[in-house]
Tab-separated table of N, CA and C in Angstrom:
chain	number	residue	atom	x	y	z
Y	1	UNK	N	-191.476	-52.538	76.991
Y	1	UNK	CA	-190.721	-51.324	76.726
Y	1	UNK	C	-189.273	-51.640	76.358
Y	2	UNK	N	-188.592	-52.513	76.468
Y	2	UNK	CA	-187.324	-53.354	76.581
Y	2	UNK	C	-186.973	-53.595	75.009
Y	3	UNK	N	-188.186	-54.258	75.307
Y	3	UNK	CA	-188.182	-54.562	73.529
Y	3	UNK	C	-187.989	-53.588	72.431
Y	4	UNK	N	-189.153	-52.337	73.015
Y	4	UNK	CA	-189.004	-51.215	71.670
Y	4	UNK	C	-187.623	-50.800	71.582
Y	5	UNK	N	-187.253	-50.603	72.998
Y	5	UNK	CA	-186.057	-49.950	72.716
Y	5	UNK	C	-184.626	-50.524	72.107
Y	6	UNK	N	-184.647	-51.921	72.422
Y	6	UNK	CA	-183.444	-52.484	71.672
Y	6	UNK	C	-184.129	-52.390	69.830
Y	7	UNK	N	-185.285	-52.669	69.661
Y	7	UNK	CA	-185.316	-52.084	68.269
Y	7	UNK	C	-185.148	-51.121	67.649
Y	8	UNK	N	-185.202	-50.048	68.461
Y	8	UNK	CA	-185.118	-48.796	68.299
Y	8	UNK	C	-183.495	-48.746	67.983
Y	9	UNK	N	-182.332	-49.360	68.716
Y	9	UNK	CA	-181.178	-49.305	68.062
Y	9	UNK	C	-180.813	-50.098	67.050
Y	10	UNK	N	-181.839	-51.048	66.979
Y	10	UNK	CA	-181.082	-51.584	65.592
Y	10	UNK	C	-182.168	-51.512	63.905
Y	11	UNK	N	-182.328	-50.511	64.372
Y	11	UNK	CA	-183.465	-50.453	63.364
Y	11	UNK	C	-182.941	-49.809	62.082
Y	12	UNK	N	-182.783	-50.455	60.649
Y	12	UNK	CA	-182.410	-50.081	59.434
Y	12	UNK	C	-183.281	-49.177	58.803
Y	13	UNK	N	-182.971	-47.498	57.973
Y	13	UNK	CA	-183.763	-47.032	57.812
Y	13	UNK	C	-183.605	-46.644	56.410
Y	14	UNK	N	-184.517	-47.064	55.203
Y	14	UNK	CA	-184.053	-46.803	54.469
Y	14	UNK	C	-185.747	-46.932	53.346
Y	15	UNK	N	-186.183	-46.728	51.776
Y	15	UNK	CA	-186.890	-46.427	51.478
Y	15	UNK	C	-188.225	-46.524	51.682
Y	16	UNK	N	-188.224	-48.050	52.052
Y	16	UNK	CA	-189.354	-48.864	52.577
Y	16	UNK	C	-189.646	-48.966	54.065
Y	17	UNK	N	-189.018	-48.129	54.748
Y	17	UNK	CA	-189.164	-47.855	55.996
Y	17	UNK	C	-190.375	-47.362	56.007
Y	18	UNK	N	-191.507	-48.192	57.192
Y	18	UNK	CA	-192.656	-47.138	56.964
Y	18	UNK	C	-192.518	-46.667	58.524
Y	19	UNK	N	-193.613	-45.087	58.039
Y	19	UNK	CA	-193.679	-43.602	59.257
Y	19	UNK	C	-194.006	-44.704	60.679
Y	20	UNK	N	-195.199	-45.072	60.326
Y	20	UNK	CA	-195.494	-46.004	61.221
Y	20	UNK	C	-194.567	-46.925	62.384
Y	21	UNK	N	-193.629	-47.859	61.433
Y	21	UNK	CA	-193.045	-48.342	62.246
Y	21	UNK	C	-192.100	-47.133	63.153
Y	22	UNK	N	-191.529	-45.847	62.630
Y	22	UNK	CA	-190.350	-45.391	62.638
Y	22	UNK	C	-191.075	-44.549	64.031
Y	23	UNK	N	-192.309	-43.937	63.979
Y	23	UNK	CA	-192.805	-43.223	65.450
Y	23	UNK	C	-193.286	-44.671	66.694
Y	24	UNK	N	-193.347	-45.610	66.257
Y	24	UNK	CA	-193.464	-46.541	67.047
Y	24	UNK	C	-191.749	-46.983	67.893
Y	25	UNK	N	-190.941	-47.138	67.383
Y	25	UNK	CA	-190.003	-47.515	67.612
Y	25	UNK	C	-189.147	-46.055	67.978
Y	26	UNK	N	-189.634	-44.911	68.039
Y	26	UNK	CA	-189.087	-44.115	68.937
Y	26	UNK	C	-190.105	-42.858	68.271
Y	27	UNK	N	-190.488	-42.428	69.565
Y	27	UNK	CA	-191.874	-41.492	69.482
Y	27	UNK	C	-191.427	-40.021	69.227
Y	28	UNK	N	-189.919	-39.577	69.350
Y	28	UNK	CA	-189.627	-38.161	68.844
Y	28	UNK	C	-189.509	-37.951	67.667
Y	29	UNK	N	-189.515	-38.874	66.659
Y	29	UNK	CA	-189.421	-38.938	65.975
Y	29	UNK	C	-190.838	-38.128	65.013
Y	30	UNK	N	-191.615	-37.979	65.521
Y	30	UNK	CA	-193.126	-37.195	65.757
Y	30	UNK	C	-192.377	-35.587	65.064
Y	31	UNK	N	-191.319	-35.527	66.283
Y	31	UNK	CA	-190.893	-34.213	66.531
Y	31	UNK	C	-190.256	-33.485	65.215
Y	32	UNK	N	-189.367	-34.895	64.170
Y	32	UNK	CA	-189.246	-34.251	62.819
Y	32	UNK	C	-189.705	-34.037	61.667
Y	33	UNK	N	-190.923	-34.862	61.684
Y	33	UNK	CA	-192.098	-34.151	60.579
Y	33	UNK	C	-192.555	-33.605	61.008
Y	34	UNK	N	-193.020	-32.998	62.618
Y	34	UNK	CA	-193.874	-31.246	62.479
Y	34	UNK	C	-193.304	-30.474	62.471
Y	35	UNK	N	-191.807	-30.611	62.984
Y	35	UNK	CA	-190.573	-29.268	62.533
Y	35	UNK	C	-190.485	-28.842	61.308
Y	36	UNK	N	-190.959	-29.683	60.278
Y	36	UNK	CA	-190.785	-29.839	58.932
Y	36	UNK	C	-192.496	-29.175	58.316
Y	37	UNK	N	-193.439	-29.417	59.301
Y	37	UNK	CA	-194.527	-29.320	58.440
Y	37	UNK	C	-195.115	-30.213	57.584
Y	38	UNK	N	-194.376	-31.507	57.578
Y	38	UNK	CA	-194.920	-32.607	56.746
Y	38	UNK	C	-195.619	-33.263	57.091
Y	39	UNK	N	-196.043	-33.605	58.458
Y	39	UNK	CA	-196.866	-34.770	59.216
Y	39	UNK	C	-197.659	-34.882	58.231
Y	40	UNK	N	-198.046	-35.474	57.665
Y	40	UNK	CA	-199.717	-36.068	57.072
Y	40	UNK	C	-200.373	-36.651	57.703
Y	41	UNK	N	-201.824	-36.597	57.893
Y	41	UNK	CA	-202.771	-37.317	58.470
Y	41	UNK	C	-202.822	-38.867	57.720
Y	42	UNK	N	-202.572	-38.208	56.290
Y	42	UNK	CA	-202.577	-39.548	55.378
Y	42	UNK	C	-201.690	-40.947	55.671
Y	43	UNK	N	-200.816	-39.934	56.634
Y	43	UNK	CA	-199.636	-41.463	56.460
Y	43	UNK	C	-200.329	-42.151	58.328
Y	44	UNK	N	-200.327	-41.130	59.030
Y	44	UNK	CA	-200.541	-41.613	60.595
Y	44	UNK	C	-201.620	-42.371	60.456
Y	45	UNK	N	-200.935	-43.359	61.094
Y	45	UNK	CA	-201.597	-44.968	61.269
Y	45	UNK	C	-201.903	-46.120	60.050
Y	46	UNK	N	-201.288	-45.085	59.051
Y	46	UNK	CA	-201.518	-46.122	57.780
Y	46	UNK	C	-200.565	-47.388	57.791
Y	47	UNK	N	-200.769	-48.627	56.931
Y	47	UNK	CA	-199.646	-49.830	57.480
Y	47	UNK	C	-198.770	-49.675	56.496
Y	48	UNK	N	-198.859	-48.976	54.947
Y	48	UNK	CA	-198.179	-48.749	53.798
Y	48	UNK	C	-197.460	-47.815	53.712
Y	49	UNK	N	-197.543	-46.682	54.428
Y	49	UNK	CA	-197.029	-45.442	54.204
Y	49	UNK	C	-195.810	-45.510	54.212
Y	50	UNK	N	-194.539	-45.206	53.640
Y	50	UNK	CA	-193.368	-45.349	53.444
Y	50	UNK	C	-192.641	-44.187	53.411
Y	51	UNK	N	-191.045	-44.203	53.863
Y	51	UNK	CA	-190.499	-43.021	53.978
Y	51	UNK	C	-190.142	-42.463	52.416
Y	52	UNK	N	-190.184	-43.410	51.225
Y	52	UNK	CA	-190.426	-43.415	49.887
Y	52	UNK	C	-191.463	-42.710	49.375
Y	53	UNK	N	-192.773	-42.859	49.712
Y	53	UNK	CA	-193.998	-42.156	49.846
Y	53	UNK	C	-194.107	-40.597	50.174
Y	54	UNK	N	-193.774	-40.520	51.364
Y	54	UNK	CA	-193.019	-39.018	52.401
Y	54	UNK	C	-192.815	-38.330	51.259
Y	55	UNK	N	-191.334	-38.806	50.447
Y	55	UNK	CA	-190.628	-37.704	49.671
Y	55	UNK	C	-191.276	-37.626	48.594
Y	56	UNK	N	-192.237	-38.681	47.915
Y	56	UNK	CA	-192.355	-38.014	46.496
Y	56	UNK	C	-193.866	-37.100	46.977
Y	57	UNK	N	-194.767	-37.570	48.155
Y	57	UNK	CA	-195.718	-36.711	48.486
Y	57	UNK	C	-195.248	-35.037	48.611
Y	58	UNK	N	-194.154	-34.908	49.115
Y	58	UNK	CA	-193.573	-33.550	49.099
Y	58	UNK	C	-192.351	-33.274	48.309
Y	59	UNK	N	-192.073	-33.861	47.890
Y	59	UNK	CA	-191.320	-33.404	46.501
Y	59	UNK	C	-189.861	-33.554	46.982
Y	60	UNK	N	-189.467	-34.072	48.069
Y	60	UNK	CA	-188.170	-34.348	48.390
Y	60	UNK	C	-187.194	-35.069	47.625
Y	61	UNK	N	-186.471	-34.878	46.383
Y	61	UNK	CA	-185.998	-35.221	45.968
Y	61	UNK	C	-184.478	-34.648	45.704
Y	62	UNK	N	-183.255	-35.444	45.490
Y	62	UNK	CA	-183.493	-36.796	45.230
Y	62	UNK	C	-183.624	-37.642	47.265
Y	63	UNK	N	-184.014	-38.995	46.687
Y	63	UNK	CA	-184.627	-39.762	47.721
Y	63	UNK	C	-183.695	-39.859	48.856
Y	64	UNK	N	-182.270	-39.868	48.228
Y	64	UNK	CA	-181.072	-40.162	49.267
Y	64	UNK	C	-180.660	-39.149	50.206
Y	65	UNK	N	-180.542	-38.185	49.777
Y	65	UNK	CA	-180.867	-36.972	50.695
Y	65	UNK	C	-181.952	-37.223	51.564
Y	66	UNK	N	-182.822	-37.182	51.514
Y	66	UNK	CA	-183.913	-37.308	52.273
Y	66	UNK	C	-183.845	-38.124	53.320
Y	67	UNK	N	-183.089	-39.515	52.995
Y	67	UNK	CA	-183.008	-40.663	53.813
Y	67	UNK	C	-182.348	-40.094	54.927
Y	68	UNK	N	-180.839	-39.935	54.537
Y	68	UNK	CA	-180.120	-39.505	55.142
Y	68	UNK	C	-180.586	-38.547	56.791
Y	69	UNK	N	-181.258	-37.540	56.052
Y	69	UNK	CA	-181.578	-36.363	56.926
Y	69	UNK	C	-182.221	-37.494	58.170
Y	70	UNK	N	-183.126	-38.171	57.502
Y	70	UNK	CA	-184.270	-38.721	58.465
Y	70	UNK	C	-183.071	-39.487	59.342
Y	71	UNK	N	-182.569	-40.764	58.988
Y	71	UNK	CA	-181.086	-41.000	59.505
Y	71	UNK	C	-180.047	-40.289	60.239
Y	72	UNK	N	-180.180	-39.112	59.818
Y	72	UNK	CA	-179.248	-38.349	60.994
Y	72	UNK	C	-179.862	-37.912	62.214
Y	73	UNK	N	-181.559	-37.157	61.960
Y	73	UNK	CA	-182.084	-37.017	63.324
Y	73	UNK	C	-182.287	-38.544	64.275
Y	74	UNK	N	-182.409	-39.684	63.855
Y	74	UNK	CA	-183.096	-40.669	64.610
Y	74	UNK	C	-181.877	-41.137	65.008
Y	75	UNK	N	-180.669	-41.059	64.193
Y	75	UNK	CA	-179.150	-41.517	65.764
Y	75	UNK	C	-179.039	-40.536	66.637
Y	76	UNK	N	-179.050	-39.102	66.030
Y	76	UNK	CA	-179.407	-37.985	66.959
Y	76	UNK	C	-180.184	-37.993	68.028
Y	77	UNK	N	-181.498	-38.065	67.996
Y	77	UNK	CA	-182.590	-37.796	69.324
Y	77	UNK	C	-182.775	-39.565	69.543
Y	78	UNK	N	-182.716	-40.343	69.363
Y	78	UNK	CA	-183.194	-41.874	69.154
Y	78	UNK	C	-181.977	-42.567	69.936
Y	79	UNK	N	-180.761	-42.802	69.284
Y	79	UNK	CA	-179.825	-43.517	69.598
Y	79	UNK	C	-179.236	-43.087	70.873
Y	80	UNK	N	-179.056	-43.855	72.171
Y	80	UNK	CA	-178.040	-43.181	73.149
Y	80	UNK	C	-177.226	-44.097	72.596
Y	81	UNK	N	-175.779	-42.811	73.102
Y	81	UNK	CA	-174.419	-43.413	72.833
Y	81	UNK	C	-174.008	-44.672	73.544
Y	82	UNK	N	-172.962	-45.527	73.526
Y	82	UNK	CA	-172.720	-46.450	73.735
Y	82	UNK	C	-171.727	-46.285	74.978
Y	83	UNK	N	-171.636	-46.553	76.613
Y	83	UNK	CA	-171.161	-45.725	77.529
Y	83	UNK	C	-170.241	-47.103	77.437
Y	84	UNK	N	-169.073	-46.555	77.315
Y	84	UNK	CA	-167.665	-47.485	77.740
Y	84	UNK	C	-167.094	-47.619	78.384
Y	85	UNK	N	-167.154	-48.421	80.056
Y	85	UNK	CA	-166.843	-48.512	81.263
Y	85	UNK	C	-165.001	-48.855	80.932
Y	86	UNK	N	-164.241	-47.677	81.615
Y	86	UNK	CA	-163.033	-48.381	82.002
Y	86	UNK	C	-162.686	-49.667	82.716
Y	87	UNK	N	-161.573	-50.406	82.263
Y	87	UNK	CA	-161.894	-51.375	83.457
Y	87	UNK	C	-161.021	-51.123	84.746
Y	88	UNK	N	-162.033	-51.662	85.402
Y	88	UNK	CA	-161.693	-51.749	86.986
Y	88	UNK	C	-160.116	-52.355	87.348
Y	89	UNK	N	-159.441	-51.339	88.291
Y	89	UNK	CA	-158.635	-51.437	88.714
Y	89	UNK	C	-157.915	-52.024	90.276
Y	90	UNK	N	-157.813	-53.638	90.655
Y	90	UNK	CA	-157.649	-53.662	91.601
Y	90	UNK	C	-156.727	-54.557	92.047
């Protein structure tokens, strides 16, 4: 579990990102393709399916937009912030 999760913060997301890896490496991620209505059966569990794929299957264009969005929910619900201990005073 250690593992997913440090991948889960450093994980680059960008055309060739596939669905696959991206609900593996943090599972709410579930939560923004059915908000959307996009889930495909086609892509779940496929090893090719790409976030490239995603947009032209639904017409999301252009691609960068798209990225983005996906990019903003997964630092959103995915990323915890980075807690910055004062230092100790003694």
């Amino acid at each position: 579990m250690k593992r997913k999760e440090l991948y889960c913060e450093n994980m680059e997301i960008n055309e060739k990102t596939r669905v696959e890896e991206l609900l593996n490496a943090c599972g709410r991620m579930e939560e923004f393709f059915v908000q959307r209505g996009m889930y495909c059966k086609t892509c779940k569990g496929r090893v090719n399916c790409t976030l490239k794929k995603v947009a032209y299957y639904y017409g999301l264009l252009p691609l960068e937009n798209w990225l983005e969005e996906v990019r903003g929910y997964y630092k959103k619900v995915c990323q915890k912030p980075k807690v910055v201990k004062s230092p100790s005073r003694e």
